PDB file of C-alpha atoms in Angstrom:
ATOM      1  CA  MET A   1      29.091  70.075  54.716  1.00  0.00           C
ATOM      2  CA  PRO A   2      29.418  73.221  56.845  1.00  0.00           C
ATOM      3  CA  THR A   3      31.842  75.975  55.937  1.00  0.00           C
ATOM      4  CA  ARG A   4      34.948  75.985  58.070  1.00  0.00           C
ATOM      5  CA  ALA A   5      35.187  78.923  60.462  1.00  0.00           C
ATOM      6  CA  GLY A   6      38.359  79.992  62.224  1.00  0.00           C
ATOM      7  CA  PRO A   7      41.627  78.058  61.837  1.00  0.00           C
ATOM      8  CA  PRO A   8      41.591  75.090  59.414  1.00  0.00           C
ATOM      9  CA  GLY A   9      40.198  71.910  60.885  1.00  0.00           C
ATOM     10  CA  ARG A  10      38.769  73.494  64.053  1.00  0.00           C
ATOM     11  CA  THR A  11      35.488  75.309  64.579  1.00  0.00           C
ATOM     12  CA  VAL A  12      32.664  75.625  67.088  1.00  0.00           C
ATOM     13  CA  ILE A  13      29.238  74.029  66.746  1.00  0.00           C
ATOM     14  CA  LEU A  14      26.372  75.967  68.329  1.00  0.00           C
ATOM     15  CA  ILE A  15      23.330  73.740  68.929  1.00  0.00           C
ATOM     16  CA  ALA A  16      20.397  75.931  69.929  1.00  0.00           C
ATOM     17  CA  ASP A  17      16.897  76.835  68.804  1.00  0.00           C
ATOM     18  CA  LEU A  18      17.527  80.580  68.635  1.00  0.00           C
ATOM     19  CA  ALA A  19      15.697  83.192  66.593  1.00  0.00           C
ATOM     20  CA  GLY A  20      17.352  84.652  63.507  1.00  0.00           C
ATOM     21  CA  PRO A  21      18.142  88.058  65.091  1.00  0.00           C
ATOM     22  CA  GLU A  22      19.736  86.319  68.092  1.00  0.00           C
ATOM     23  CA  VAL A  23      22.006  84.250  65.857  1.00  0.00           C
ATOM     24  CA  SER A  24      22.942  87.355  63.834  1.00  0.00           C
ATOM     25  CA  HIS A  25      23.851  89.217  67.033  1.00  0.00           C
ATOM     26  CA  LEU A  26      25.962  86.281  68.223  1.00  0.00           C
ATOM     27  CA  ARG A  27      27.793  86.052  64.902  1.00  0.00           C
ATOM     28  CA  SER A  28      28.641  89.758  64.753  1.00  0.00           C
ATOM     29  CA  GLU A  29      29.810  89.964  68.395  1.00  0.00           C
ATOM     30  CA  VAL A  30      31.859  86.745  68.322  1.00  0.00           C
ATOM     31  CA  LYS A  31      33.499  87.861  65.084  1.00  0.00           C
ATOM     32  CA  ARG A  32      34.193  91.361  66.440  1.00  0.00           C
ATOM     33  CA  ARG A  33      35.594  90.248  69.793  1.00  0.00           C
ATOM     34  CA  TYR A  34      37.365  86.998  68.960  1.00  0.00           C
ATOM     35  CA  ASP A  35      37.601  86.872  65.153  1.00  0.00           C
ATOM     36  CA  LEU A  36      35.852  83.510  65.301  1.00  0.00           C
ATOM     37  CA  GLY A  37      32.905  81.992  63.484  1.00  0.00           C
ATOM     38  CA  PHE A  38      30.651  79.044  64.264  1.00  0.00           C
ATOM     39  CA  VAL A  39      28.268  76.566  62.667  1.00  0.00           C
ATOM     40  CA  VAL A  40      24.634  76.530  63.845  1.00  0.00           C
ATOM     41  CA  ARG A  41      22.492  73.419  64.254  1.00  0.00           C
ATOM     42  CA  LYS A  42      18.941  73.628  65.572  1.00  0.00           C
ATOM     43  CA  ASN A  43      19.051  70.341  67.492  1.00  0.00           C
ATOM     44  CA  ASP A  44      21.077  67.205  68.131  1.00  0.00           C
ATOM     45  CA  THR A  45      19.479  65.243  65.299  1.00  0.00           C
ATOM     46  CA  ASN A  46      21.019  67.692  62.807  1.00  0.00           C
ATOM     47  CA  LEU A  47      24.528  67.051  64.120  1.00  0.00           C
ATOM     48  CA  ARG A  48      26.546  65.276  61.416  1.00  0.00           C
ATOM     49  CA  LYS A  49      29.842  63.429  61.268  1.00  0.00           C
ATOM     50  CA  SER A  50      31.278  66.243  59.178  1.00  0.00           C
ATOM     51  CA  ASP A  51      30.497  68.620  62.047  1.00  0.00           C
ATOM     52  CA  ILE A  52      32.422  66.514  64.543  1.00  0.00           C
ATOM     53  CA  ASP A  53      35.378  66.174  62.154  1.00  0.00           C
ATOM     54  CA  LEU A  54      35.649  69.966  62.147  1.00  0.00           C
ATOM     55  CA  ALA A  55      34.727  70.725  65.741  1.00  0.00           C
ATOM     56  CA  GLY A  56      36.929  71.546  68.696  1.00  0.00           C
ATOM     57  CA  SER A  57      34.058  72.581  70.967  1.00  0.00           C
ATOM     58  CA  ILE A  58      30.273  72.421  71.067  1.00  0.00           C
ATOM     59  CA  VAL A  59      28.037  75.019  72.697  1.00  0.00           C
ATOM     60  CA  ARG A  60      24.662  73.486  73.563  1.00  0.00           C
ATOM     61  CA  ILE A  61      21.714  75.476  74.941  1.00  0.00           C
ATOM     62  CA  ALA A  62      18.926  73.254  76.253  1.00  0.00           C
ATOM     63  CA  ILE A  63      17.159  71.814  79.286  1.00  0.00           C
ATOM     64  CA  PHE A  64      19.508  69.043  80.375  1.00  0.00           C
ATOM     65  CA  SER A  65      18.760  65.933  82.388  1.00  0.00           C
ATOM     66  CA  HIS A  66      21.320  63.953  84.360  1.00  0.00           C
ATOM     67  CA  LYS A  67      21.153  61.282  81.682  1.00  0.00           C
ATOM     68  CA  SER A  68      21.726  63.648  78.764  1.00  0.00           C
ATOM     69  CA  LEU A  69      24.746  65.202  80.495  1.00  0.00           C
ATOM     70  CA  SER A  70      26.202  61.720  80.993  1.00  0.00           C
ATOM     71  CA  ASN A  71      25.529  60.931  77.349  1.00  0.00           C
ATOM     72  CA  TRP A  72      27.405  64.064  76.273  1.00  0.00           C
ATOM     73  CA  GLN A  73      30.358  63.105  78.473  1.00  0.00           C
ATOM     74  CA  ASN A  74      30.518  59.642  76.893  1.00  0.00           C
ATOM     75  CA  PHE A  75      30.115  61.088  73.408  1.00  0.00           C
ATOM     76  CA  CYS A  76      32.992  63.541  73.916  1.00  0.00           C
ATOM     77  CA  ALA A  77      35.252  60.863  75.361  1.00  0.00           C
ATOM     78  CA  GLU A  78      34.650  58.657  72.333  1.00  0.00           C
ATOM     79  CA  ASN A  79      34.973  61.382  69.685  1.00  0.00           C
ATOM     80  CA  GLY A  80      37.508  63.805  71.108  1.00  0.00           C
ATOM     81  CA  PRO A  81      38.718  65.094  73.414  1.00  0.00           C
ATOM     82  CA  LEU A  82      35.791  67.288  72.456  1.00  0.00           C
ATOM     83  CA  PHE A  83      34.341  69.831  74.870  1.00  0.00           C
ATOM     84  CA  VAL A  84      30.679  70.692  75.353  1.00  0.00           C
ATOM     85  CA  TYR A  85      29.664  73.942  77.007  1.00  0.00           C
ATOM     86  CA  ALA A  86      26.258  72.913  78.372  1.00  0.00           C
ATOM     87  CA  PHE A  87      24.090  75.979  79.026  1.00  0.00           C
ATOM     88  CA  ASP A  88      21.071  74.778  80.991  1.00  0.00           C
ATOM     89  CA  TYR A  89      17.758  76.644  81.187  1.00  0.00           C
ATOM     90  CA  ASN A  90      17.021  74.563  84.299  1.00  0.00           C
ATOM     91  CA  TYR A  91      20.351  74.785  86.164  1.00  0.00           C
ATOM     92  CA  THR A  92      20.567  72.835  89.427  1.00  0.00           C
ATOM     93  CA  ASP A  93      23.308  72.245  91.975  1.00  0.00           C
ATOM     94  CA  GLY A  94      22.806  68.498  91.573  1.00  0.00           C
ATOM     95  CA  LYS A  95      23.630  68.626  87.869  1.00  0.00           C
ATOM     96  CA  HIS A  96      26.516  70.967  88.569  1.00  0.00           C
ATOM     97  CA  ASN A  97      27.954  68.465  91.053  1.00  0.00           C
ATOM     98  CA  LEU A  98      27.491  65.662  88.531  1.00  0.00           C
ATOM     99  CA  CYS A  99      29.440  67.592  85.888  1.00  0.00           C
ATOM    100  CA  SER A 100      32.279  68.328  88.300  1.00  0.00           C
ATOM    101  CA  ASN A 101      33.337  64.714  87.617  1.00  0.00           C
ATOM    102  CA  MET A 102      32.901  65.057  83.840  1.00  0.00           C
ATOM    103  CA  PRO A 103      36.069  66.523  82.305  1.00  0.00           C
ATOM    104  CA  PHE A 104      34.521  67.100  78.881  1.00  0.00           C
ATOM    105  CA  VAL A 105      31.277  68.795  79.993  1.00  0.00           C
ATOM    106  CA  LYS A 106      31.443  72.423  81.123  1.00  0.00           C
ATOM    107  CA  TYR A 107      28.114  73.046  82.810  1.00  0.00           C
ATOM    108  CA  ARG A 108      26.755  76.610  82.887  1.00  0.00           C
ATOM    109  CA  ARG A 109      23.579  78.416  83.888  1.00  0.00           C
ATOM    110  CA  TYR A 110      21.583  80.028  81.069  1.00  0.00           C
ATOM    111  CA  SER A 111      19.076  82.770  81.867  1.00  0.00           C
ATOM    112  CA  ARG A 112      18.403  83.858  78.275  1.00  0.00           C
ATOM    113  CA  ASN A 113      21.351  86.259  78.338  1.00  0.00           C
ATOM    114  CA  LEU A 114      23.299  86.059  75.079  1.00  0.00           C
ATOM    115  CA  GLU A 115      26.282  87.768  76.698  1.00  0.00           C
ATOM    116  CA  ALA A 116      26.996  84.554  78.607  1.00  0.00           C
ATOM    117  CA  ILE A 117      27.220  82.686  75.287  1.00  0.00           C
ATOM    118  CA  ILE A 118      29.398  85.347  73.668  1.00  0.00           C
ATOM    119  CA  ALA A 119      31.837  85.420  76.603  1.00  0.00           C
ATOM    120  CA  VAL A 120      32.508  81.679  76.478  1.00  0.00           C
ATOM    121  CA  PHE A 121      33.945  82.055  72.962  1.00  0.00           C
ATOM    122  CA  GLY A 122      36.884  83.813  74.616  1.00  0.00           C
ATOM    123  CA  GLU A 123      37.834  80.473  76.159  1.00  0.00           C
ATOM    124  CA  ILE A 124      37.010  78.467  73.055  1.00  0.00           C
ATOM    125  CA  SER A 125      38.981  80.673  70.655  1.00  0.00           C
ATOM    126  CA  SER A 126      42.237  79.991  72.481  1.00  0.00           C
ATOM    127  CA  ASP A 127      41.535  76.238  72.442  1.00  0.00           C
ATOM    128  CA  ILE A 128      40.926  76.279  68.695  1.00  0.00           C
ATOM    129  CA  VAL A 129      44.075  78.247  67.895  1.00  0.00           C
ATOM    130  CA  ASP A 130      46.208  75.995  70.083  1.00  0.00           C
ATOM    131  CA  MET A 131      44.708  72.795  68.709  1.00  0.00           C
ATOM    132  CA  SER A 132      45.452  74.027  65.193  1.00  0.00           C
ATOM    133  CA  LYS A 133      49.072  74.527  66.220  1.00  0.00           C
ATOM    134  CA  LYS A 134      49.177  70.863  67.171  1.00  0.00           C
ATOM    135  CA  ASP A 135      48.343  70.000  63.585  1.00  0.00           C
ATOM    136  CA  ASN A 136      51.185  72.247  62.382  1.00  0.00           C
ATOM    137  CA  PRO A 137      54.354  70.117  62.623  1.00  0.00           C
ATOM    138  CA  GLU A 138      56.557  73.077  61.738  1.00  0.00           C
ATOM    139  CA  GLY A 139      55.398  75.026  64.792  1.00  0.00           C
ATOM    140  CA  GLN A 140      56.048  78.316  62.995  1.00  0.00           C
ATOM    141  CA  THR A 141      53.588  80.450  64.984  1.00  0.00           C
ATOM    142  CA  PHE A 142      54.584  79.483  68.539  1.00  0.00           C
ATOM    143  CA  THR A 143      57.153  82.234  69.189  1.00  0.00           C
ATOM    144  CA  SER A 144      55.046  85.121  67.869  1.00  0.00           C
ATOM    145  CA  ASN A 145      52.097  84.074  70.031  1.00  0.00           C
ATOM    146  CA  MET A 146      54.222  83.881  73.172  1.00  0.00           C
ATOM    147  CA  ARG A 147      56.057  87.176  72.784  1.00  0.00           C
ATOM    148  CA  PRO A 148      53.162  89.498  73.773  1.00  0.00           C
ATOM    149  CA  LEU A 149      52.710  87.585  77.026  1.00  0.00           C
ATOM    150  CA  GLY A 150      56.472  87.729  77.624  1.00  0.00           C
ATOM    151  CA  HIS A 151      56.411  91.524  77.295  1.00  0.00           C
ATOM    152  CA  ARG A 152      53.432  91.834  79.666  1.00  0.00           C
ATOM    153  CA  ILE A 153      55.121  89.643  82.290  1.00  0.00           C
ATOM    154  CA  ARG A 154      58.250  91.801  81.939  1.00  0.00           C
ATOM    155  CA  ASN A 155      56.148  94.923  82.519  1.00  0.00           C
ATOM    156  CA  ALA A 156      54.658  93.347  85.649  1.00  0.00           C
ATOM    157  CA  ALA A 157      58.160  92.595  86.966  1.00  0.00           C
ATOM    158  CA  ILE A 158      59.301  96.180  86.284  1.00  0.00           C
ATOM    159  CA  ALA A 159      56.252  97.602  88.050  1.00  0.00           C
ATOM    160  CA  ILE A 160      56.781  95.414  91.136  1.00  0.00           C
ATOM    161  CA  ALA A 161      60.494  96.265  91.220  1.00  0.00           C
ATOM    162  CA  ALA A 162      59.618  99.976  91.159  1.00  0.00           C
ATOM    163  CA  PHE A 163      58.177  99.665  94.668  1.00  0.00           C
ATOM    164  CA  ARG A 164      61.746  98.913  95.876  1.00  0.00           C
ATOM    165  CA  ILE A 165      60.564  96.223  98.284  1.00  0.00           C
ATOM    166  CA  ASN A 166      63.523  94.008  99.158  1.00  0.00           C
ATOM    167  CA  ALA A 167      61.309  91.039 100.020  1.00  0.00           C
ATOM    168  CA  ALA A 168      59.766  91.109  96.529  1.00  0.00           C
ATOM    169  CA  GLY A 169      63.097  90.514  94.796  1.00  0.00           C
ATOM    170  CA  GLU A 170      62.537  86.773  94.473  1.00  0.00           C
ATOM    171  CA  VAL A 171      59.155  87.304  92.770  1.00  0.00           C
ATOM    172  CA  VAL A 172      60.664  89.855  90.376  1.00  0.00           C
ATOM    173  CA  SER A 173      63.468  87.445  89.472  1.00  0.00           C
ATOM    174  CA  GLU A 174      61.024  84.617  88.812  1.00  0.00           C
ATOM    175  CA  LEU A 175      58.868  86.804  86.553  1.00  0.00           C
ATOM    176  CA  ASN A 176      61.920  88.059  84.662  1.00  0.00           C
ATOM    177  CA  GLN A 177      63.107  84.488  84.117  1.00  0.00           C
ATOM    178  CA  LEU A 178      59.712  83.479  82.734  1.00  0.00           C
ATOM    179  CA  ALA A 179      59.667  86.550  80.479  1.00  0.00           C
ATOM    180  CA  ASP A 180      63.171  85.719  79.213  1.00  0.00           C
ATOM    181  CA  GLU A 181      62.051  82.207  78.276  1.00  0.00           C
ATOM    182  CA  LEU A 182      59.042  83.496  76.349  1.00  0.00           C
ATOM    183  CA  LEU A 183      60.981  86.224  74.545  1.00  0.00           C
ATOM    184  CA  ALA A 184      64.131  84.259  73.711  1.00  0.00           C
ATOM    185  CA  ASP A 185      64.715  83.601  70.012  1.00  0.00           C
ATOM    186  CA  GLY A 186      64.461  79.915  69.191  1.00  0.00           C
ATOM    187  CA  SER A 187      63.006  79.054  72.587  1.00  0.00           C
ATOM    188  CA  HIS A 188      60.041  77.318  70.974  1.00  0.00           C
ATOM    189  CA  GLU A 189      61.340  74.199  69.317  1.00  0.00           C
ATOM    190  CA  SER A 190      59.727  72.791  66.211  1.00  0.00           C
ATOM    191  CA  GLY A 191      56.851  70.484  67.117  1.00  0.00           C
ATOM    192  CA  LYS A 192      56.911  71.435  70.799  1.00  0.00           C
ATOM    193  CA  LEU A 193      53.500  72.368  72.208  1.00  0.00           C
ATOM    194  CA  PHE A 194      52.821  75.485  74.274  1.00  0.00           C
ATOM    195  CA  ASP A 195      49.645  76.862  75.806  1.00  0.00           C
ATOM    196  CA  VAL A 196      49.794  80.607  76.376  1.00  0.00           C
ATOM    197  CA  ARG A 197      47.270  80.283  79.224  1.00  0.00           C
ATOM    198  CA  HIS A 198      49.483  77.739  80.989  1.00  0.00           C
ATOM    199  CA  GLU A 199      52.376  80.207  80.866  1.00  0.00           C
ATOM    200  CA  ALA A 200      50.111  82.968  82.192  1.00  0.00           C
ATOM    201  CA  LYS A 201      49.054  80.729  85.089  1.00  0.00           C
ATOM    202  CA  LYS A 202      52.731  80.172  85.945  1.00  0.00           C
ATOM    203  CA  ALA A 203      53.197  83.948  86.116  1.00  0.00           C
ATOM    204  CA  LEU A 204      50.106  84.379  88.312  1.00  0.00           C
ATOM    205  CA  THR A 205      51.376  81.666  90.670  1.00  0.00           C
ATOM    206  CA  ALA A 206      54.682  83.507  90.974  1.00  0.00           C
ATOM    207  CA  VAL A 207      52.875  86.780  91.688  1.00  0.00           C
ATOM    208  CA  ALA A 208      50.926  85.051  94.490  1.00  0.00           C
ATOM    209  CA  ASN A 209      54.182  84.702  96.470  1.00  0.00           C
ATOM    210  CA  LEU A 210      53.998  88.432  97.173  1.00  0.00           C
ATOM    211  CA  TYR A 211      51.462  87.635  99.886  1.00  0.00           C
ATOM    212  CA  ASP A 212      54.195  85.730 101.759  1.00  0.00           C
ATOM    213  CA  HIS A 213      56.761  88.523 101.539  1.00  0.00           C
ATOM    214  CA  LEU A 214      54.678  91.597 102.431  1.00  0.00           C
ATOM    215  CA  ASP A 215      53.499  92.195 105.983  1.00  0.00           C
ATOM    216  CA  ASN A 216      51.080  94.881 104.812  1.00  0.00           C
ATOM    217  CA  SER A 217      48.245  92.807 103.363  1.00  0.00           C
ATOM    218  CA  ASN A 218      46.560  95.813 101.774  1.00  0.00           C
ATOM    219  CA  MET A 219      49.730  96.672  99.851  1.00  0.00           C
ATOM    220  CA  ALA A 220      50.050  93.049  98.745  1.00  0.00           C
ATOM    221  CA  ARG A 221      46.513  93.107  97.389  1.00  0.00           C
ATOM    222  CA  VAL A 222      47.109  96.311  95.442  1.00  0.00           C
ATOM    223  CA  ILE A 223      50.363  95.058  93.904  1.00  0.00           C
ATOM    224  CA  VAL A 224      48.969  91.612  93.081  1.00  0.00           C
ATOM    225  CA  CYS A 225      45.853  93.094  91.502  1.00  0.00           C
ATOM    226  CA  GLY A 226      47.973  95.394  89.328  1.00  0.00           C
ATOM    227  CA  ALA A 227      50.266  92.555  88.263  1.00  0.00           C
ATOM    228  CA  VAL A 228      47.266  90.392  87.401  1.00  0.00           C
ATOM    229  CA  THR A 229      45.953  93.130  85.095  1.00  0.00           C
ATOM    230  CA  ALA A 230      49.223  93.051  83.151  1.00  0.00           C
ATOM    231  CA  VAL A 231      49.339  89.257  82.794  1.00  0.00           C
ATOM    232  CA  ILE A 232      45.792  88.201  81.905  1.00  0.00           C
ATOM    233  CA  ALA A 233      45.149  90.452  78.893  1.00  0.00           C
ATOM    234  CA  ASP A 234      44.459  88.706  75.554  1.00  0.00           C
ATOM    235  CA  VAL A 235      45.321  85.225  76.831  1.00  0.00           C
ATOM    236  CA  GLY A 236      41.960  83.749  75.811  1.00  0.00           C
ATOM    237  CA  TRP A 237      40.077  83.724  79.108  1.00  0.00           C
ATOM    238  CA  SER A 238      36.555  85.115  79.229  1.00  0.00           C
ATOM    239  CA  ALA A 239      35.769  88.482  80.799  1.00  0.00           C
ATOM    240  CA  VAL A 240      34.042  86.664  83.664  1.00  0.00           C
ATOM    241  CA  ALA A 241      37.156  84.570  84.370  1.00  0.00           C
ATOM    242  CA  CYS A 242      39.390  87.661  84.352  1.00  0.00           C
ATOM    243  CA  GLN A 243      37.069  89.524  86.700  1.00  0.00           C
ATOM    244  CA  THR A 244      36.981  86.529  89.043  1.00  0.00           C
ATOM    245  CA  ILE A 245      40.783  86.513  89.258  1.00  0.00           C
ATOM    246  CA  GLN A 246      40.837  90.242  89.987  1.00  0.00           C
ATOM    247  CA  LEU A 247      38.284  89.884  92.782  1.00  0.00           C
ATOM    248  CA  ALA A 248      40.065  86.868  94.251  1.00  0.00           C
ATOM    249  CA  SER A 249      43.302  88.860  94.502  1.00  0.00           C
ATOM    250  CA  TRP A 250      41.664  90.977  97.224  1.00  0.00           C
ATOM    251  CA  HIS A 251      40.914  87.950  99.400  1.00  0.00           C
ATOM    252  CA  GLY A 252      44.410  86.648 100.106  1.00  0.00           C
ATOM    253  CA  LYS A 253      46.742  84.026  98.730  1.00  0.00           C
ATOM    254  CA  ASP A 254      44.572  80.935  99.209  1.00  0.00           C
ATOM    255  CA  ALA A 255      41.561  82.466  97.450  1.00  0.00           C
ATOM    256  CA  PHE A 256      43.752  83.822  94.662  1.00  0.00           C
ATOM    257  CA  LEU A 257      45.550  80.518  93.990  1.00  0.00           C
ATOM    258  CA  GLY A 258      42.222  78.674  94.125  1.00  0.00           C
ATOM    259  CA  ALA A 259      40.857  80.956  91.398  1.00  0.00           C
ATOM    260  CA  VAL A 260      44.028  80.567  89.306  1.00  0.00           C
ATOM    261  CA  LYS A 261      43.740  76.780  89.520  1.00  0.00           C
ATOM    262  CA  MET A 262      40.203  76.921  88.119  1.00  0.00           C
ATOM    263  CA  LEU A 263      41.213  78.897  85.019  1.00  0.00           C
ATOM    264  CA  PRO A 264      40.661  76.832  81.850  1.00  0.00           C
ATOM    265  CA  SER A 265      43.660  75.429  79.996  1.00  0.00           C
ATOM    266  CA  LEU A 266      44.393  73.851  76.645  1.00  0.00           C
ATOM    267  CA  ALA A 267      42.091  71.138  75.282  1.00  0.00           C
ATOM    268  CA  GLY A 268      43.961  68.023  74.196  1.00  0.00           C
ATOM    269  CA  ARG A 269      44.525  66.553  70.773  1.00  0.00           C
ATOM    270  CA  ARG A 270      41.578  64.965  69.076  1.00  0.00           C
ATOM    271  CA  SER A 271      42.249  61.210  69.080  1.00  0.00           C
ATOM    272  CA  LYS A 272      39.340  59.612  67.262  1.00  0.00           C
ATOM    273  CA  LYS A 273      36.619  60.479  64.802  1.00  0.00           C
ATOM    274  CA  ALA A 274      33.006  59.388  64.766  1.00  0.00           C
ATOM    275  CA  ASP A 275      32.369  56.460  62.456  1.00  0.00           C
ATOM    276  CA  GLN A 276      28.715  57.021  61.731  1.00  0.00           C
ATOM    277  CA  SER A 277      27.418  59.539  59.188  1.00  0.00           C
ATOM    278  CA  ARG A 278      24.832  60.770  61.700  1.00  0.00           C
ATOM    279  CA  ILE A 279      25.667  61.387  65.345  1.00  0.00           C
ATOM    280  CA  SER A 280      23.385  59.879  67.967  1.00  0.00           C
ATOM    281  CA  ILE A 281      22.929  61.861  71.177  1.00  0.00           C
ATOM    282  CA  ALA A 282      20.095  61.270  73.637  1.00  0.00           C
ATOM    283  CA  VAL A 283      17.490  64.028  73.291  1.00  0.00           C
ATOM    284  CA  ASP A 284      17.838  66.585  76.079  1.00  0.00           C
ATOM    285  CA  GLU A 285      14.836  66.404  78.374  1.00  0.00           C
TER     286      GLU A 285
END
């Protein structure tokens, strides 16, 4: 049985035929950046029931067919919710479009750049921590995890207020209210579930209203971009996702809200376990 990595009961399975030095580099960087470990399997046939019992997410590097992607979607639906980050050597728009209707398969291009694999652990690490909270009926860690975001949202509100723009008062009030909720003692009731990324998305949506209140679009872009920097830090999104949000803030409200909507959120509670001792997945073609 594999050693548990990360919070009890949740880990990541990496299924890839990588060389030893590549795996060592991945381990050191993922540990350094996200304080997270993972279990390595060379191929699907080595995937065991004990792996699935531990897993919150699977990272698979392969050449995928339409059929194998569909098989992964069905597998995750039956044994999860369980998410597969499918990094395809042979990425195509057709397979991307297919996966857009598969909630459990996150389809990515892989061009033999390990940085793309490392970055995705930023998304996974937040999922694993939050799923572990779901297994903690006392909910003792909720408040401490929300407070840093509350302080950053407060800082964003203070910075916007410093511009002394009357029309921005409503946005400042909304951000302050959200910060108050996150910072209030006892605001996180025992057993109640929170996703720090969901709260961050609420703050970003509030910030987007600045576009409606400022006639000077260039000023709106500068203020929104600065506020975004304060909100998105250490929430669990990858560097690529954070950069995308920053770039979108320079293209107006519609582009910005579209990018916010695409930001990943909390994975749901695992509902079922695999019954077989060996897991059967169609071989990737």
